[in-house]
Coordinates of C-alpha atoms in Angstrom, one line a residue:
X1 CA 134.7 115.4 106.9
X2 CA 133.7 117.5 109.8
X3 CA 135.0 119.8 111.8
X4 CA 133.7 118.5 115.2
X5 CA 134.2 115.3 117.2
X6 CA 131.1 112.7 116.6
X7 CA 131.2 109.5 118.8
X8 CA 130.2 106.5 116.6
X9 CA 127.4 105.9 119.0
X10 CA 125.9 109.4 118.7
X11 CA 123.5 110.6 116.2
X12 CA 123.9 114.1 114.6
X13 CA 121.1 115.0 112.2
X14 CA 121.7 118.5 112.5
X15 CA 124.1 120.6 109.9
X16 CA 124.8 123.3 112.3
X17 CA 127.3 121.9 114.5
X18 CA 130.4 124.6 115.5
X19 CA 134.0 123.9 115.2
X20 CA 135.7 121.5 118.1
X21 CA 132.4 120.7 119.3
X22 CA 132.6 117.1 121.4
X23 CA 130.1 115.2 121.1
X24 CA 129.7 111.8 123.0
X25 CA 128.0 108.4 122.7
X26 CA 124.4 107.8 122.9
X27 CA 123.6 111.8 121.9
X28 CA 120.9 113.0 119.4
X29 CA 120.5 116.2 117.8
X30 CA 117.4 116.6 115.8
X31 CA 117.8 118.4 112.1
X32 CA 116.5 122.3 113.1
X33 CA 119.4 122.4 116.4
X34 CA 122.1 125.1 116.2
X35 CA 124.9 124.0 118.3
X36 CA 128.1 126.5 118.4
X37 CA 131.9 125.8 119.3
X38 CA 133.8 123.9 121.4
X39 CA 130.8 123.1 123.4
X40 CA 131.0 119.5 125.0
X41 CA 127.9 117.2 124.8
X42 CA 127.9 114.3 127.4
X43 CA 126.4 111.0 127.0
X44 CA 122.5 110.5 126.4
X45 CA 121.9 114.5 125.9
X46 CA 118.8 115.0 123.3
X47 CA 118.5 118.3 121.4
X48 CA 115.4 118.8 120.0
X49 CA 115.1 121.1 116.5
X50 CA 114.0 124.8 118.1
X51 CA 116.9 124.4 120.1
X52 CA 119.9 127.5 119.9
X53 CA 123.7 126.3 121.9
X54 CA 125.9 129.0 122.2
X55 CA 130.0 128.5 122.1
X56 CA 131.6 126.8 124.9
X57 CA 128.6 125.1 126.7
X58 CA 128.9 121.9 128.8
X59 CA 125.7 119.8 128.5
X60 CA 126.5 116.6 131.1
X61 CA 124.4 113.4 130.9
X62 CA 120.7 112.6 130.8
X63 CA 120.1 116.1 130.1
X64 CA 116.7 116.4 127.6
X65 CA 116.7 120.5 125.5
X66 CA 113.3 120.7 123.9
X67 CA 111.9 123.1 121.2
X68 CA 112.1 126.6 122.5
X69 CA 115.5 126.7 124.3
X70 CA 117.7 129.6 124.1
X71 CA 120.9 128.6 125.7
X72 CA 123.9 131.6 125.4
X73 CA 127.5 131.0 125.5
X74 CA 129.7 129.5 128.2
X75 CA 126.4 127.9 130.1
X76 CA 127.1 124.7 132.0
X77 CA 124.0 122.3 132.1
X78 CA 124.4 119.8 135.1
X79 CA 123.9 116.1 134.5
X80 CA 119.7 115.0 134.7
X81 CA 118.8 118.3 135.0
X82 CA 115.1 118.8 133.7
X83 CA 113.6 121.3 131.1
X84 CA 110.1 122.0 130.5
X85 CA 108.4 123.8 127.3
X86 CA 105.2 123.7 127.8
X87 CA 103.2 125.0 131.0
X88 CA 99.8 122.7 130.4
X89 CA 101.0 119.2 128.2
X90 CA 98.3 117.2 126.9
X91 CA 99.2 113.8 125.3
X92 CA 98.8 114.5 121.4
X93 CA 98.2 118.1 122.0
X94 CA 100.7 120.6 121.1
X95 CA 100.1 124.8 121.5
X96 CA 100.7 126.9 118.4
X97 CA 104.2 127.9 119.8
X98 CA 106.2 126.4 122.2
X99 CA 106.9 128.7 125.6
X100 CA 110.3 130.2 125.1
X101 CA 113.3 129.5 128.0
X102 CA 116.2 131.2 127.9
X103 CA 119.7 130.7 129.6
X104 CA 122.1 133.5 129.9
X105 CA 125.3 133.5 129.5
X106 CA 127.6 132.1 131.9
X107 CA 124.5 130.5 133.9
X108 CA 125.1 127.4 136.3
X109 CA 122.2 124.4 136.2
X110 CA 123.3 122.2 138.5
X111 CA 122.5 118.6 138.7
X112 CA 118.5 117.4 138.8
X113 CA 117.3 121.0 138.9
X114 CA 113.9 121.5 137.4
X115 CA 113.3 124.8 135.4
X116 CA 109.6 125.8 134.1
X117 CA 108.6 126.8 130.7
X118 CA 109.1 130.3 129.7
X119 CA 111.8 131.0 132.3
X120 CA 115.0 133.3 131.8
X121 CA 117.9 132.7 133.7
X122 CA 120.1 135.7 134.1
X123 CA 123.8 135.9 133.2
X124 CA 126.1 134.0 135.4
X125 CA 123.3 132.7 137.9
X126 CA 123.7 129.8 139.6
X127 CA 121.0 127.2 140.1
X128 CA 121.3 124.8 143.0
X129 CA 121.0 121.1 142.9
X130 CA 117.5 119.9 142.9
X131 CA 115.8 123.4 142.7
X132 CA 112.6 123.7 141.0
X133 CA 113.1 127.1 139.3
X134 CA 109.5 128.6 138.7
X135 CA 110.4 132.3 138.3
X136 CA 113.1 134.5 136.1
X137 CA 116.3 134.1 138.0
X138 CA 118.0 137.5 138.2
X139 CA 122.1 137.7 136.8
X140 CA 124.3 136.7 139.3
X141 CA 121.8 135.2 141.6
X142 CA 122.4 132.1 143.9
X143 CA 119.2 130.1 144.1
X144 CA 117.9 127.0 146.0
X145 CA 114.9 124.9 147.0
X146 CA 111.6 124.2 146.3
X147 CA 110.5 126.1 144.9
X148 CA 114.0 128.5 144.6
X149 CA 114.5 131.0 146.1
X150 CA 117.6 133.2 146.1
X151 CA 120.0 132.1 149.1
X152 CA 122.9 135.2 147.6
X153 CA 124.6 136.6 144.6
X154 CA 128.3 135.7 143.2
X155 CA 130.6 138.5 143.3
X156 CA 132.6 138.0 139.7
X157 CA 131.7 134.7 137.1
X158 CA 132.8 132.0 139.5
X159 CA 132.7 133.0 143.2
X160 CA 130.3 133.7 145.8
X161 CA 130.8 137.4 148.1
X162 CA 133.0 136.0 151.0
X163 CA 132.3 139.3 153.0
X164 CA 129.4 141.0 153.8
X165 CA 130.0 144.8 154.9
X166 CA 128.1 145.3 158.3
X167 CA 130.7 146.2 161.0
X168 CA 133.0 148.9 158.9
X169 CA 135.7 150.5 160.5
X170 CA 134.8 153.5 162.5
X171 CA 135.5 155.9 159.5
X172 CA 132.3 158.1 159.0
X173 CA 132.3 156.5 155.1
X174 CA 133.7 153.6 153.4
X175 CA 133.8 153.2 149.7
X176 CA 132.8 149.9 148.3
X177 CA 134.6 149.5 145.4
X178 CA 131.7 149.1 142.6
X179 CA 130.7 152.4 140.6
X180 CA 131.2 155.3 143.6
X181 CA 128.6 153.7 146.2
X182 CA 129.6 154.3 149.8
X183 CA 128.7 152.8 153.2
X184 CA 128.2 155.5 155.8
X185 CA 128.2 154.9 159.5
X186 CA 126.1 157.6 160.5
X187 CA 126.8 159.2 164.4
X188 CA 124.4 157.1 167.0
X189 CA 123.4 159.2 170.1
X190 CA 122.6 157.4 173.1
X191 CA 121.6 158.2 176.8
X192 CA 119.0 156.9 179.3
X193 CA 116.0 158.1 176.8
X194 CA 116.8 156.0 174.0
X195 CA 119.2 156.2 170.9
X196 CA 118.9 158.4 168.1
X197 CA 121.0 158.6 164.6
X198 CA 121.3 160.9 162.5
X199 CA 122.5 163.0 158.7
X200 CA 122.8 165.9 157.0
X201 CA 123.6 167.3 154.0
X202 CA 127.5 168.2 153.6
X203 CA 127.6 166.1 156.5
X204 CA 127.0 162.1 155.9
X205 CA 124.5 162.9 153.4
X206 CA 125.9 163.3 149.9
X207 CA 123.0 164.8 147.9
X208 CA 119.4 166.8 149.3
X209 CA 116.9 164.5 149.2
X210 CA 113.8 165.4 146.9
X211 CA 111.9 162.4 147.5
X212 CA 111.7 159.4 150.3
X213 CA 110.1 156.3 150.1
X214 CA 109.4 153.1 152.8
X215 CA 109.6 150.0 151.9
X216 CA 108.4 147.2 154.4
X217 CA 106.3 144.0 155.1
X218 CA 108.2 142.5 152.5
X219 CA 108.0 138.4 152.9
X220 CA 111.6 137.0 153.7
X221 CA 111.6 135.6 150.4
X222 CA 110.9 137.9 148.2
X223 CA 113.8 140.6 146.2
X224 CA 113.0 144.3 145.3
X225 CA 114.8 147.0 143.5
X226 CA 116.6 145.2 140.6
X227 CA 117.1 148.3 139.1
X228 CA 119.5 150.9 138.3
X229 CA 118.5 155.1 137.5
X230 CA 120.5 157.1 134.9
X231 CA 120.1 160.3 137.2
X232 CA 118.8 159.9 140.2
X233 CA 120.5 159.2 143.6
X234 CA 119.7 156.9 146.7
X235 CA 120.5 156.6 150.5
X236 CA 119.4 153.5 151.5
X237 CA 118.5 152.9 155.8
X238 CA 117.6 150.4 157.2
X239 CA 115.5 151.7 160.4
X240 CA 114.3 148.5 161.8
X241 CA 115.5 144.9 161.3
X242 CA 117.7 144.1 158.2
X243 CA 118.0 143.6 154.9
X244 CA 121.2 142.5 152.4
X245 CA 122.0 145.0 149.7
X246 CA 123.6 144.6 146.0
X247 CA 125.3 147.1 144.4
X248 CA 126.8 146.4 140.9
X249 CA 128.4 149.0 138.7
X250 CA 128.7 146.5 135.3
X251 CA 132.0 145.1 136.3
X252 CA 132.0 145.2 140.0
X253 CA 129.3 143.9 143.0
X254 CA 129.2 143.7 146.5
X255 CA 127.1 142.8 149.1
X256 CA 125.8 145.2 152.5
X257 CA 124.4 143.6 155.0
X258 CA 122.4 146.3 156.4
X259 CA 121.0 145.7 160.0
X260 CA 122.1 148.8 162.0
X261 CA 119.4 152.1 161.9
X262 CA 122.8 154.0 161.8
X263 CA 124.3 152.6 158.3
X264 CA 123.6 153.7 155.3
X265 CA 124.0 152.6 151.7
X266 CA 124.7 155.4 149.2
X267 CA 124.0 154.1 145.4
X268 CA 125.1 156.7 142.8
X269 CA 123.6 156.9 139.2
X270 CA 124.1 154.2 137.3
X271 CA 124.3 151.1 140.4
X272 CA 122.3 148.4 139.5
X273 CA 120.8 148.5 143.3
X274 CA 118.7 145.0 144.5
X275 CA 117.6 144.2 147.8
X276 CA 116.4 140.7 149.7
X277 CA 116.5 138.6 153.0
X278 CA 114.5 141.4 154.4
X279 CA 113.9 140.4 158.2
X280 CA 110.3 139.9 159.1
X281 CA 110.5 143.5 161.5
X282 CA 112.6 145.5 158.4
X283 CA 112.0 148.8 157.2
X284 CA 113.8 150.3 154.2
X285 CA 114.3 154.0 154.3
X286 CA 114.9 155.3 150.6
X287 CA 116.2 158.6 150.5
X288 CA 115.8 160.3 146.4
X289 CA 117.5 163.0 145.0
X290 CA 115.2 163.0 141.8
X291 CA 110.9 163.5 142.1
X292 CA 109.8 160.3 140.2
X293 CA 110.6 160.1 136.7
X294 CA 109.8 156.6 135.0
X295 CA 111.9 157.2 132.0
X296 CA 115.1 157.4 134.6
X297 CA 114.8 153.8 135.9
X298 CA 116.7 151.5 133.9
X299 CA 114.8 147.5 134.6
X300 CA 116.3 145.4 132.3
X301 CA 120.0 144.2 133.6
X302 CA 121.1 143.8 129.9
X303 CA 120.0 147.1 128.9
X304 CA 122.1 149.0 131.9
X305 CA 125.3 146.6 130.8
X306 CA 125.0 148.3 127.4
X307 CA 124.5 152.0 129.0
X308 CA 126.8 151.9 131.5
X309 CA 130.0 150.2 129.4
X310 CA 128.9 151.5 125.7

């Protein structure tokens, strides 16, 4: 007896099947696989042995999980999508140790995507259909294309930001809702000589800046930041063209749009802070209230999840 559902078409060589597991006709699961709980395997799915499911995962058809495939709880695996686990296959030739890939928890593969070897998808990304994934997908990212590229960021597990904040009310600061960062609209001066914007501390500016930093000539397609500090402070302008903003406190994100010289982003301690869809023409005006300390950065998502809610 076993405490999982077995079609009488699949084969299940594999002793490490979770309870209320489903799985379907035409499936095989090699002898080393670890598959958890009530995960649902469609038809024609092949698990190879170095192969770890987590609980709840939805594997649809023609899907193919080869040695070296992490894949965490609640991940669904759209149907034909393709894994790779080794960057340079030869026929008969097989590397010491297979390349490892690893899906987060909560990620989205949709259907015929193509991930490389060696990849990690972040928590509760969301691959597009077709995309040819050849980098680390960051948590929460939207990605499409080939080869992806990241297109947005979902807002909670399941949805996409429906607003972008870029035309706040006229308030001189608005909070955002995620960890105590703010968007300013800082005063814009204009007459027949041009226009001119400014802030100051008390006044706009929460914090005296120590340190400032420009970030620019940054292809459209690439993302920065992706990184939260356990002290230090940031204004963020945008002083020509525009760039979208992230701001994440753990539980929380939004997305600024910032594309106005007079707005500004302020990310407190502890907001995870990522930029991208910089305009060709953008500058990015950072604005520090620490001198640079490497030991204050915080680079690895999971890592600030475990600081920030301990």
């Amino acid at each position: 007896m076993t405490n999982f559902f077995q079609h009488e078409k699949a084969l299940v060589e594999s002793a490490s099947i979770g309870k209320n597991t489903r799985v379907w006709a035409f499936v095989h699961i090699l002898p080393g696989a670890t598959i958890g709980a009530d995960c649902n395997l469609c038809d024609q799915v092949f698990i190879e042995n170095d192969v770890q499911i987590g609980d709840r995962v939805t594997i649809k058809s023609g899907v193919q999980l080869w040695d070296g495939i992490t894949v965490e709880d609640d991940v669904f695996i759209g149907p034909n999508a393709t894994f790779t686990n080794d960057p340079f296959p030869r026929s008969k030739q097989y590397p010491q140790a297979f390349t490892r890939t690893v899906l987060r928890r909560g990620a989205s593969i949709g259907a015929n995507a193509t991930i490389l070897p060696g990849i990690t998808i972040g928590q509760y990304a969301m691959i597009g259909a077709g995309a040819v994934v050849t980098k680390d997908v960051p948590p929460y990212a939207i990605v499409t294309g080939n080869p992806a590229r990241i297109k947005g960021y979902v807002t909670d597990k399941t949805t996409r930001q429906k607003t972008q904040f870029s035309n706040p009310n006229p308030l001189p600061e608005q909070d955002l809702g995620v960890g105590g960062a703010k968007l300013y609209t800082l005063p814009l001066v204009t007459d027949l000589r041009g226009d001119l914007s400014f802030a100051e501390y008390g006044q706009y500016l929460p914090f005296t800046p120590q340190r400032y930093f420009l970030v620019f000539n940054v292809p459209g397609k690439e993302v920065r930041g992706e990184h939260a500090h356990r002290l230090c402070q940031q204004f963020l302008v945008c002083v020509s063209g525009q760039c979208s903003v992230v701001v994440d406190d753990g539980k929380r994100r939004t997305e600024v749009l910032l594309n106005r010289p007079n707005l500004g982003v302020y990310l407190p301690p502890m907001v995870w802070g990522i930029q991208y869809n910089y305009s060709a023409d953008a500058v990015l005006l950072a604005l520090a209230s620490h001198v640079y300390d490497a030991a204050d950065y915080i680079r690895d998502y999971e890592q600030f999840l475990r600081e920030v809610n301990p």
